[in-house]
Coordinates of C-alpha atoms in Angstrom, one line a residue:
X1 CA 58.2 -0.7 14.4
X2 CA 56.0 -3.6 15.4
X3 CA 52.7 -5.1 16.6
X4 CA 50.8 -4.3 13.4
X5 CA 47.1 -4.8 12.8
X6 CA 45.8 -5.8 9.4
X7 CA 43.0 -4.0 7.7
X8 CA 40.5 -6.2 5.7
X9 CA 39.4 -3.6 3.2
X10 CA 40.9 -2.2 0.0
X11 CA 42.6 1.2 0.7
X12 CA 43.2 2.8 -2.6
X13 CA 43.0 6.2 -4.2
X14 CA 39.7 8.1 -4.2
X15 CA 40.2 8.1 -7.9
X16 CA 39.8 4.4 -8.0
X17 CA 36.3 4.6 -9.5
X18 CA 37.9 6.2 -12.6
X19 CA 40.1 3.1 -13.0
X20 CA 37.2 0.7 -12.6
X21 CA 34.8 2.3 -15.0
X22 CA 34.9 1.0 -18.6
X23 CA 34.8 3.5 -21.4
X24 CA 31.4 4.2 -23.0
X25 CA 30.7 3.2 -26.6
X26 CA 30.5 6.1 -29.0
X27 CA 27.1 6.7 -30.5
X28 CA 28.6 6.4 -34.0
X29 CA 30.2 3.0 -33.3
X30 CA 29.8 0.5 -36.1
X31 CA 28.3 -2.9 -35.2
X32 CA 31.2 -5.4 -35.3
X33 CA 29.3 -8.7 -35.1
X34 CA 32.1 -10.7 -36.5
X35 CA 34.4 -9.7 -33.6
X36 CA 31.6 -9.9 -31.0
X37 CA 31.0 -13.5 -31.9
X38 CA 34.7 -14.2 -31.6
X39 CA 34.7 -12.7 -28.1
X40 CA 31.7 -14.8 -27.2
X41 CA 33.4 -18.0 -28.3
X42 CA 36.5 -17.1 -26.3
X43 CA 34.5 -17.6 -23.1
X44 CA 34.4 -21.3 -23.9
X45 CA 37.8 -21.7 -25.4
X46 CA 40.2 -20.8 -22.6
X47 CA 41.0 -18.6 -19.7
X48 CA 42.5 -15.7 -21.7
X49 CA 41.5 -13.3 -24.4
X50 CA 44.2 -11.0 -25.8
X51 CA 43.2 -7.9 -27.7
X52 CA 46.5 -6.5 -29.0
X53 CA 46.9 -3.7 -31.6
X54 CA 48.5 -0.3 -32.1
X55 CA 46.9 2.9 -30.8
X56 CA 43.6 3.9 -32.3
X57 CA 42.2 0.6 -33.6
X58 CA 39.3 0.6 -31.2
X59 CA 40.5 -2.1 -28.8
X60 CA 38.8 -0.8 -25.6
X61 CA 35.7 0.3 -27.5
X62 CA 35.3 -3.2 -29.0
X63 CA 35.5 -4.9 -25.6
X64 CA 33.2 -2.4 -24.0
X65 CA 30.7 -2.9 -26.8
X66 CA 30.9 -6.7 -26.3
X67 CA 30.2 -6.3 -22.5
X68 CA 27.2 -4.1 -23.4
X69 CA 25.9 -6.9 -25.6
X70 CA 26.4 -9.4 -22.7
X71 CA 24.6 -7.1 -20.3
X72 CA 21.5 -6.8 -22.4
X73 CA 21.2 -10.6 -22.7
X74 CA 22.8 -11.4 -26.0
X75 CA 25.3 -13.6 -24.2
X76 CA 27.0 -16.9 -24.8
X77 CA 27.4 -18.3 -21.3
X78 CA 30.2 -20.5 -20.1
X79 CA 29.5 -24.1 -19.3
X80 CA 27.4 -24.9 -16.2
X81 CA 29.1 -25.4 -12.9
X82 CA 30.0 -29.1 -12.8
X83 CA 29.0 -29.4 -9.2
X84 CA 25.5 -28.1 -9.5
X85 CA 24.7 -28.3 -13.2
X86 CA 23.5 -24.7 -13.0
X87 CA 24.9 -22.0 -15.3
X88 CA 26.1 -19.2 -12.9
X89 CA 25.5 -15.6 -13.8
X90 CA 28.2 -13.9 -15.9
X91 CA 29.5 -10.5 -14.7
X92 CA 32.3 -8.2 -15.9
X93 CA 34.8 -5.9 -14.1
X94 CA 37.1 -3.4 -15.8
X95 CA 40.5 -2.1 -14.6
X96 CA 42.3 0.6 -16.5
X97 CA 46.0 0.4 -15.8
X98 CA 48.8 2.9 -15.9
X99 CA 52.6 2.9 -15.2
X100 CA 51.9 3.6 -11.5
X101 CA 50.3 0.1 -11.2
X102 CA 53.6 -1.6 -12.0
X103 CA 54.2 -2.3 -8.3
X104 CA 52.8 -5.8 -7.6
X105 CA 51.1 -4.8 -4.3
X106 CA 49.5 -1.8 -5.9
X107 CA 48.4 -3.9 -8.9
X108 CA 46.9 -6.6 -6.7
X109 CA 45.0 -4.1 -4.6
X110 CA 43.4 -2.7 -7.7
X111 CA 42.9 -6.2 -9.1
X112 CA 41.0 -7.2 -5.9
X113 CA 39.1 -3.9 -5.9
X114 CA 37.9 -4.7 -9.4
X115 CA 36.7 -8.2 -8.2
X116 CA 35.0 -6.4 -5.3
X117 CA 32.8 -4.5 -7.7
X118 CA 31.2 -7.8 -8.5
X119 CA 31.6 -9.8 -5.2
X120 CA 32.2 -7.4 -2.3
X121 CA 33.0 -10.1 0.3
X122 CA 35.6 -11.9 -1.8
X123 CA 39.4 -12.3 -1.6
X124 CA 39.6 -11.3 2.1
X125 CA 42.6 -13.6 2.7
X126 CA 44.5 -12.0 -0.2
X127 CA 43.7 -8.5 1.2
X128 CA 45.1 -9.6 4.6
X129 CA 48.4 -10.6 2.9
X130 CA 48.5 -7.3 1.0
X131 CA 47.9 -5.3 4.1
X132 CA 50.7 -7.0 6.0
X133 CA 53.5 -4.6 6.8
X134 CA 56.1 -7.2 6.1
X135 CA 57.2 -8.2 2.6
X136 CA 55.1 -11.1 1.3
X137 CA 56.6 -13.7 -1.0
X138 CA 54.9 -14.3 -4.4
X139 CA 54.1 -17.9 -3.7
X140 CA 51.5 -17.4 -0.9
X141 CA 49.9 -14.6 -2.8
X142 CA 49.5 -16.8 -5.9
X143 CA 48.0 -19.7 -3.9
X144 CA 45.7 -17.5 -1.8
X145 CA 44.4 -15.4 -4.7
X146 CA 44.0 -18.3 -7.0
X147 CA 42.0 -20.3 -4.4
X148 CA 39.8 -17.3 -3.6
X149 CA 39.1 -16.6 -7.2
X150 CA 38.1 -20.2 -7.7
X151 CA 35.7 -19.9 -4.8
X152 CA 33.9 -16.8 -6.2
X153 CA 30.1 -17.2 -6.0
X154 CA 29.7 -16.5 -9.7
X155 CA 31.4 -16.4 -13.1
X156 CA 33.3 -13.2 -14.0
X157 CA 35.1 -11.5 -16.8
X158 CA 38.0 -9.3 -15.7
X159 CA 39.3 -6.8 -18.3
X160 CA 42.8 -5.3 -17.8
X161 CA 43.0 -2.3 -20.1
X162 CA 46.2 -0.6 -21.2
X163 CA 48.3 -3.5 -20.0
X164 CA 51.3 -2.3 -22.1
X165 CA 51.9 0.5 -19.5
X166 CA 53.1 -2.0 -16.9
X167 CA 56.8 -1.7 -16.4
X168 CA 59.2 -4.2 -14.7
X169 CA 58.7 -7.9 -14.4
X170 CA 56.8 -8.3 -11.0
X171 CA 53.3 -8.0 -12.3
X172 CA 54.1 -9.9 -15.6
X173 CA 55.7 -12.8 -13.7
X174 CA 52.8 -13.0 -11.2
X175 CA 50.1 -13.2 -13.9
X176 CA 52.1 -15.6 -16.0
X177 CA 52.5 -17.9 -13.1
X178 CA 48.8 -17.5 -12.2
X179 CA 47.8 -18.4 -15.7
X180 CA 49.4 -21.9 -15.2
X181 CA 46.5 -22.7 -12.8
X182 CA 44.1 -20.0 -13.8
X183 CA 40.8 -20.2 -11.8
X184 CA 37.9 -21.4 -14.0
X185 CA 35.5 -18.9 -12.6
X186 CA 37.3 -15.9 -14.1
X187 CA 37.9 -15.1 -17.7
X188 CA 40.8 -12.7 -18.3
X189 CA 40.7 -10.1 -21.1
X190 CA 43.9 -8.3 -21.7
X191 CA 43.9 -5.1 -23.9
X192 CA 47.4 -3.9 -24.9
X193 CA 49.4 -2.3 -27.6
X194 CA 52.1 -4.9 -27.3
X195 CA 52.4 -8.6 -26.4
X196 CA 52.7 -9.3 -22.7
X197 CA 56.0 -11.0 -21.8
X198 CA 54.3 -14.3 -21.3
X199 CA 54.9 -17.7 -23.0
X200 CA 52.2 -17.0 -25.6
X201 CA 53.4 -19.9 -27.8
X202 CA 52.7 -22.3 -25.1
X203 CA 49.3 -20.8 -24.3
X204 CA 48.4 -21.1 -28.0
X205 CA 49.6 -24.7 -28.2
X206 CA 47.3 -25.6 -25.3
X207 CA 44.4 -23.6 -26.7
X208 CA 44.3 -21.3 -23.7
X209 CA 44.3 -18.0 -25.5
X210 CA 42.1 -16.3 -28.1
X211 CA 43.8 -13.4 -29.9
X212 CA 42.3 -10.4 -31.7
X213 CA 45.0 -8.5 -33.5
X214 CA 45.4 -5.4 -35.6
X215 CA 44.4 -7.3 -38.8
X216 CA 41.1 -8.3 -37.1
X217 CA 40.4 -4.8 -35.8
X218 CA 40.9 -2.8 -39.0
X219 CA 37.6 -1.6 -40.5
X220 CA 36.7 -3.4 -43.6
X221 CA 35.8 -1.2 -46.6
X222 CA 32.1 -1.9 -45.8
X223 CA 32.5 -0.9 -42.2
X224 CA 34.4 2.2 -43.2
X225 CA 31.5 3.2 -45.6
X226 CA 29.0 2.6 -42.8
X227 CA 31.0 4.6 -40.3
X228 CA 31.4 7.6 -42.7
X229 CA 27.7 7.5 -43.8
X230 CA 26.7 8.0 -40.2
X231 CA 29.0 11.0 -39.6
X232 CA 29.2 12.9 -42.9
X233 CA 26.4 15.0 -44.3
X234 CA 26.8 13.5 -47.8
X235 CA 28.1 10.0 -48.8
X236 CA 31.5 9.7 -50.4
X237 CA 32.1 8.4 -53.8
X238 CA 33.5 4.9 -54.4
X239 CA 36.8 6.4 -55.4
X240 CA 37.0 8.5 -52.3
X241 CA 36.2 5.5 -50.1
X242 CA 38.8 3.4 -51.9
X243 CA 41.4 6.2 -51.4
X244 CA 40.7 6.4 -47.6
X245 CA 40.9 2.6 -47.4
X246 CA 44.2 2.7 -49.2
X247 CA 45.7 5.5 -47.0
X248 CA 44.3 4.5 -43.6
X249 CA 43.9 0.7 -44.0
X250 CA 41.0 0.6 -41.7
X251 CA 42.6 2.7 -38.9
X252 CA 39.6 3.8 -36.9
X253 CA 41.3 6.7 -35.1
X254 CA 42.5 8.0 -38.5
X255 CA 38.9 8.0 -39.8
X256 CA 37.7 10.0 -36.8
X257 CA 40.5 12.5 -37.3
X258 CA 39.5 12.8 -41.0
X259 CA 35.9 13.6 -40.0
X260 CA 37.0 16.1 -37.3
X261 CA 39.4 17.8 -39.7
X262 CA 36.7 18.5 -42.4
X263 CA 35.1 21.9 -41.9
X264 CA 31.4 22.5 -42.3
X265 CA 30.5 22.7 -45.9
X266 CA 33.9 21.5 -47.0
X267 CA 34.5 19.9 -50.4
X268 CA 35.3 16.6 -48.8
X269 CA 36.7 14.8 -51.8
X270 CA 39.1 17.6 -52.8
X271 CA 40.4 18.0 -49.2
X272 CA 41.2 14.3 -49.1
X273 CA 43.8 14.8 -51.8
X274 CA 46.3 16.1 -49.1
X275 CA 45.8 12.9 -47.2
X276 CA 49.0 11.0 -48.2
X277 CA 52.3 9.8 -46.8
X278 CA 53.5 7.6 -44.0
X279 CA 51.2 7.0 -41.0
X280 CA 53.0 9.5 -38.8
X281 CA 52.8 12.2 -41.5
X282 CA 49.1 11.5 -42.0
X283 CA 48.5 11.7 -38.3
X284 CA 50.4 15.0 -37.9
X285 CA 48.5 16.5 -40.9
X286 CA 45.1 15.4 -39.5
X287 CA 45.8 16.7 -36.0
X288 CA 46.9 20.0 -37.4
X289 CA 43.7 20.2 -39.4
X290 CA 41.6 19.4 -36.3
X291 CA 43.3 21.9 -34.2
X292 CA 43.1 24.6 -36.8
X293 CA 39.3 24.3 -36.8
X294 CA 38.9 24.9 -33.0
X295 CA 38.2 28.2 -31.2
X296 CA 41.0 29.7 -29.1
X297 CA 39.3 28.6 -25.9
X298 CA 38.9 25.0 -27.0
X299 CA 42.5 24.9 -28.3
X300 CA 43.9 26.2 -25.0
X301 CA 41.8 23.7 -23.1
X302 CA 42.9 20.8 -25.2
X303 CA 46.6 21.6 -24.9
X304 CA 46.7 22.5 -21.2
X305 CA 44.7 19.5 -20.1
X306 CA 46.6 17.0 -22.2
X307 CA 49.1 16.6 -19.3
X308 CA 46.3 15.0 -17.3
X309 CA 45.7 11.2 -17.3
X310 CA 42.2 11.9 -15.9
X311 CA 40.4 15.2 -15.5
X312 CA 37.3 16.8 -13.9
X313 CA 36.1 20.4 -14.2
X314 CA 37.6 21.5 -10.9
X315 CA 41.1 20.1 -11.8
X316 CA 41.0 21.7 -15.2
X317 CA 40.0 25.0 -13.8
X318 CA 42.9 24.9 -11.4
X319 CA 45.4 24.0 -14.1
X320 CA 44.1 26.6 -16.6
X321 CA 44.3 29.3 -13.9
X322 CA 47.9 29.5 -14.9
X323 CA 46.5 31.6 -17.8
X324 CA 45.3 34.2 -15.4
X325 CA 46.7 37.6 -16.4
X326 CA 47.1 36.7 -20.0
X327 CA 45.4 38.6 -22.8
X328 CA 43.4 35.5 -23.8
X329 CA 39.7 35.5 -22.9
X330 CA 38.8 33.3 -19.9
X331 CA 38.0 29.6 -20.6
X332 CA 34.6 28.2 -19.5
X333 CA 35.8 24.7 -18.4
X334 CA 32.5 23.0 -18.1
X335 CA 31.4 24.4 -21.5
X336 CA 34.6 23.0 -23.0
X337 CA 34.1 19.6 -21.6
X338 CA 30.5 19.5 -22.7
X339 CA 31.5 20.5 -26.2
X340 CA 34.3 17.9 -26.4
X341 CA 31.9 15.2 -25.3
X342 CA 29.1 16.2 -27.6
X343 CA 31.5 16.3 -30.6
X344 CA 33.2 12.9 -29.8
X345 CA 36.5 14.7 -29.7
X346 CA 38.5 11.6 -28.4
X347 CA 37.2 12.1 -24.8
X348 CA 35.7 9.3 -22.7
X349 CA 33.5 9.6 -19.6
X350 CA 34.9 7.6 -16.6
X351 CA 31.9 7.6 -14.3
X352 CA 28.1 7.5 -14.5
X353 CA 27.8 11.1 -13.1
X354 CA 30.0 12.3 -16.0
X355 CA 32.3 14.1 -13.7
X356 CA 35.6 12.5 -14.7
X357 CA 37.0 12.1 -18.2
X358 CA 40.1 11.0 -20.1
X359 CA 41.4 11.5 -23.6
X360 CA 42.0 8.7 -26.0
X361 CA 45.7 7.9 -25.4
X362 CA 46.7 8.4 -29.0
X363 CA 45.1 11.8 -29.1
X364 CA 46.5 12.8 -25.7
X365 CA 50.1 11.9 -26.9
X366 CA 49.6 14.0 -30.0
X367 CA 48.3 16.9 -27.9
X368 CA 51.2 16.7 -25.5
X369 CA 53.7 16.8 -28.4
X370 CA 52.0 19.9 -29.8
X371 CA 51.8 21.5 -26.4
X372 CA 55.6 21.2 -25.9
X373 CA 56.2 22.6 -29.4
X374 CA 53.9 25.6 -28.9
X375 CA 54.5 26.7 -25.3
X376 CA 57.9 25.3 -24.4
X377 CA 59.1 23.2 -21.5
X378 CA 58.9 26.0 -18.8
X379 CA 55.1 26.4 -19.5
X380 CA 54.6 22.6 -19.4
X381 CA 56.4 22.4 -16.1
X382 CA 54.1 25.1 -14.6
X383 CA 51.0 23.1 -15.8
X384 CA 52.3 20.0 -14.1
X385 CA 53.0 21.9 -10.9
X386 CA 49.5 23.2 -10.8
X387 CA 48.1 19.7 -11.4
X388 CA 50.3 18.4 -8.6
X389 CA 49.1 21.2 -6.2
X390 CA 45.4 20.3 -6.9
X391 CA 45.9 16.6 -6.3
X392 CA 47.9 17.3 -3.1
X393 CA 45.1 19.6 -1.9
X394 CA 42.7 16.7 -2.4
X395 CA 44.9 14.3 -0.4
X396 CA 45.8 12.3 -3.6
X397 CA 49.5 12.1 -3.0
X398 CA 50.3 9.4 -5.6
X399 CA 48.6 11.4 -8.3
X400 CA 50.5 14.6 -7.2
X401 CA 53.8 12.7 -7.2
X402 CA 53.3 11.6 -10.7
X403 CA 53.2 15.1 -12.0
X404 CA 56.2 16.3 -9.9
X405 CA 58.3 13.4 -11.1
X406 CA 57.4 14.1 -14.7
X407 CA 59.2 17.4 -14.4
X408 CA 61.9 16.0 -12.1
X409 CA 61.1 18.2 -9.1
X410 CA 62.4 15.9 -6.3
X411 CA 62.2 18.6 -3.7
X412 CA 58.5 19.0 -4.1
X413 CA 58.1 15.3 -4.4
X414 CA 59.8 14.9 -1.0
X415 CA 57.4 17.5 0.5
X416 CA 54.5 15.6 -0.9
X417 CA 55.8 12.3 0.7
X418 CA 56.2 14.1 4.0
X419 CA 52.7 15.5 3.8
X420 CA 51.2 12.1 3.2
X421 CA 53.4 10.2 5.7
X422 CA 51.0 10.4 8.6
X423 CA 48.1 8.8 6.7
X424 CA 50.4 6.1 5.3
X425 CA 51.7 5.2 8.7
X426 CA 48.2 5.2 10.3
X427 CA 47.1 2.6 7.8
X428 CA 50.4 0.7 8.1
X429 CA 51.0 0.8 4.4
X430 CA 54.5 -0.4 4.0
X431 CA 54.0 -0.9 0.2
X432 CA 53.4 2.8 -0.4
X433 CA 56.5 3.8 1.6
X434 CA 58.5 1.3 -0.4
X435 CA 57.2 2.7 -3.6
X436 CA 57.8 6.3 -2.7
X437 CA 61.4 5.6 -1.6
X438 CA 62.1 4.0 -5.0
X439 CA 61.1 7.2 -6.7
X440 CA 64.1 9.1 -5.3
X441 CA 67.8 8.5 -5.7
X442 CA 69.7 7.0 -2.8
X443 CA 72.0 10.1 -2.8
X444 CA 68.9 12.4 -2.4
X445 CA 67.5 10.2 0.4
X446 CA 70.9 10.2 2.3
X447 CA 70.7 14.0 2.7
X448 CA 67.0 14.3 3.5
X449 CA 66.0 13.6 7.2
X450 CA 62.4 12.8 6.5
X451 CA 63.2 10.4 3.7
X452 CA 65.8 8.7 5.8
X453 CA 63.2 8.4 8.6
X454 CA 60.8 6.7 6.1
X455 CA 63.5 4.3 5.2
X456 CA 64.1 3.6 8.9
X457 CA 60.4 2.9 9.4
X458 CA 60.4 0.5 6.5
X459 CA 63.3 -1.4 8.0
X460 CA 61.4 -1.4 11.3
X461 CA 58.3 -2.9 9.7
X462 CA 60.4 -5.9 8.8
X463 CA 62.1 -6.1 12.2
X464 CA 65.5 -5.0 11.0
X465 CA 65.8 -3.1 14.2
X466 CA 69.6 -2.7 14.4
X467 CA 69.6 -1.2 10.9
X468 CA 66.7 1.1 12.0
X469 CA 68.5 2.4 15.1
X470 CA 71.7 2.9 13.1
X471 CA 69.8 5.1 10.6
X472 CA 68.4 7.2 13.5
X473 CA 72.0 8.4 14.3
X474 CA 72.4 9.5 10.7
X475 CA 69.2 11.5 10.9
X476 CA 70.1 13.1 14.2
X477 CA 73.5 14.1 12.8
X478 CA 71.8 15.9 9.9
X479 CA 69.5 17.7 12.2
X480 CA 72.1 18.6 14.9
X481 CA 75.1 19.4 12.8
X482 CA 73.5 20.6 9.6
X483 CA 74.5 19.7 6.1
X484 CA 74.6 22.2 3.3
X485 CA 73.5 19.5 0.9
X486 CA 70.4 18.7 3.0
X487 CA 67.4 20.2 1.2
X488 CA 65.7 23.0 3.0
X489 CA 62.4 21.1 3.1
X490 CA 61.9 20.7 6.9
X491 CA 59.2 23.1 7.9
X492 CA 60.0 24.4 11.4
X493 CA 56.4 23.5 12.4
X494 CA 57.1 19.9 11.3
X495 CA 60.4 19.6 13.2
X496 CA 58.7 18.6 16.6
X497 CA 56.9 15.8 14.7
X498 CA 60.2 14.5 13.2
X499 CA 61.8 14.6 16.7
X500 CA 58.7 12.8 18.1
X501 CA 59.0 9.9 15.6
X502 CA 62.7 9.6 16.3
X503 CA 62.0 9.6 20.1
X504 CA 59.5 6.8 19.5
X505 CA 62.1 4.6 17.7
X506 CA 64.7 5.4 20.4
X507 CA 62.2 4.2 23.0
X508 CA 61.8 1.0 21.1
X509 CA 65.6 0.7 20.9
X510 CA 66.0 1.3 24.7
X511 CA 63.5 -1.3 25.6
X512 CA 65.0 -4.0 23.5
X513 CA 68.5 -3.1 24.8
X514 CA 67.3 -3.6 28.4
X515 CA 67.1 0.1 29.3
X516 CA 63.5 0.3 30.6
X517 CA 63.8 3.8 32.2
X518 CA 65.2 5.3 29.0
X519 CA 62.4 3.6 27.1
X520 CA 59.8 5.3 29.3
X521 CA 61.5 8.7 29.0
X522 CA 61.8 8.5 25.2
X523 CA 58.2 7.4 24.9
X524 CA 56.9 10.2 27.1
X525 CA 58.9 12.7 25.0
X526 CA 57.4 11.3 21.8
X527 CA 53.8 11.5 23.2
X528 CA 54.4 15.1 24.2
X529 CA 55.7 16.0 20.7
X530 CA 53.4 14.1 18.4
X531 CA 49.9 15.5 17.5
X532 CA 47.0 13.2 18.1
X533 CA 46.5 12.5 14.4
X534 CA 49.8 10.6 14.3
X535 CA 47.9 7.7 15.9
X536 CA 50.1 4.9 14.7
X537 CA 53.4 6.4 15.9
X538 CA 51.8 7.5 19.2
X539 CA 50.5 3.9 19.5
X540 CA 54.0 2.6 19.3
X541 CA 55.2 5.1 21.9
X542 CA 52.5 4.2 24.3
X543 CA 53.1 0.5 23.8
X544 CA 56.8 0.9 24.8
X545 CA 55.9 3.2 27.6
X546 CA 53.7 0.4 29.0
X547 CA 56.3 -2.3 28.5
X548 CA 58.9 -0.1 30.1
X549 CA 56.7 0.6 33.1
X550 CA 56.0 -3.1 33.6
X551 CA 59.7 -3.9 33.3
X552 CA 60.5 -1.4 36.1
X553 CA 57.9 -2.8 38.5
X554 CA 55.2 -0.2 37.9
X555 CA 52.9 -2.4 35.9
X556 CA 49.9 -1.6 38.1
X557 CA 50.3 2.1 37.6
X558 CA 50.7 1.6 33.8
X559 CA 47.6 -0.7 33.7
X560 CA 45.3 1.9 35.3
X561 CA 46.7 4.6 33.1
X562 CA 46.3 2.6 29.9
X563 CA 42.7 1.5 30.7
X564 CA 41.7 5.0 31.7
X565 CA 43.2 6.4 28.5
X566 CA 41.4 3.8 26.4
X567 CA 38.0 4.4 28.0
X568 CA 38.3 8.2 27.4
X569 CA 39.0 7.7 23.7
X570 CA 36.1 8.6 21.2
X571 CA 37.8 6.5 18.5
X572 CA 38.4 3.1 19.9
X573 CA 39.5 1.2 16.8
X574 CA 42.4 3.3 15.3
X575 CA 46.1 2.4 15.6
X576 CA 46.6 4.3 18.9
X577 CA 43.6 2.7 20.6
X578 CA 44.7 -0.8 19.5
X579 CA 48.2 -0.4 20.9
X580 CA 46.8 0.8 24.2
X581 CA 45.0 -2.5 24.3
X582 CA 48.1 -4.4 23.3
X583 CA 50.1 -2.8 26.1
X584 CA 47.3 -3.5 28.6
X585 CA 47.2 -7.1 27.5
X586 CA 51.0 -7.6 27.9
X587 CA 50.8 -6.1 31.3
X588 CA 47.9 -8.4 32.3
X589 CA 49.8 -11.4 31.0
X590 CA 52.9 -10.6 33.0

């Protein structure tokens, strides 16, 4: 396909706000002035701060606490702008990453969206490149983004949380290269469980990175005592504090688990005797103790919702509806969420309205392991299916796909891709089509007409027209001759749409092969088959109809028809309307 317009705004999931909100600081958080000062100094020492430690050492909470301190004025500002001598205001943006952000285009869309929370009119040229339907080389993206970040109207801190979840090399290579000429107006804070695959030795030698590691994040004995004094009814003896320090070595998540595992009125010091062994053994023991102290409703809620990276009450209610018909009493979802939050049970609010939450990653991983052990893989699969159905009902196809792929349900994944195809094409989002197609095996794609059509569209976006038309023959053979290996995923109601998209591409083929009459016929067939909401594909069809009419000497008729059609449209800026104008312009030029 061709003649693509470029949008200038960030088009990302409606759940974007949950990725851009930083975690709140727990009310029992201990003042860590020594680390806050180190973070303050990092603003003047280089472009990068790396906070790297294992799960449960308070990495995200520390950085969030630091940003709170900057927000209330206890800030160490970077040097004044050399051009004006004025110290620009310092602002912070937060981006929580997951494995789905490993695609470079997806990552950069979220990256720019985070910057937009601070400077809404920034990075427009970068967005234009990202919205291009054609593949964009890394070099122009690097130059454009670097220049636009350097021209930001103020100083900014950008936090990339959970960076360890990024897979593949594309994002790593891009940021590593960008760090070679990092824009001075942005300070990057990276939070990760493991080192990024960057030349850290070189960055250290040049003084470009400040690092906070596990040894820095561990609670000191004094911080441990302060933390426990705030949360326990009675202070611990020196011997008990020394025992905890010896066993947990300042591991913050372990201390929280200890507190949660102690029942009301418990003999704390006697219960700590069982706290011994390797870290994994201690963790398993503590989680068992925490879970044993919960009501059946809270226990069911914790286990079932552990499959969710983010959750709200409506989503949890839908997932837990799988328990309908069981002998267990119904679960009050909102009451469970409020109880978890009020008891600091490893849950973090993701928005100011307190609608969306996530579990601490370590706690979530432990819950997921326990869920599988207790209910089995079949029950876990059903929970993922229910989560996928809820996300699909909200139009959140990527989130739905994530759950279907966890359980390996390619048939449902393909159905989800088909259901979201119209919207993806209407916004000319080649990157999403590329990403979806990489989720399925080539063998699966070869026997699925809709997925083959997506592949043909991707080829058309990059003007590989001969390959596109060749693939159409393969799709038509599957539809006309049948193939027992072809999944039975084509809803009979969707078949006219599939035929309409094929007819559109055949009209394009006919025009470029000098068969103007056939181009007109195919385009008219497509317009008759395609619903109006398929505005992009209908736009391509009307474009080649107009070109075909002009090539056969009927340009005047086509021009009147195109202008009349455009004037009757209520929506004059969508993909269909724009291609009506394209066709009218081409006719006028000729």
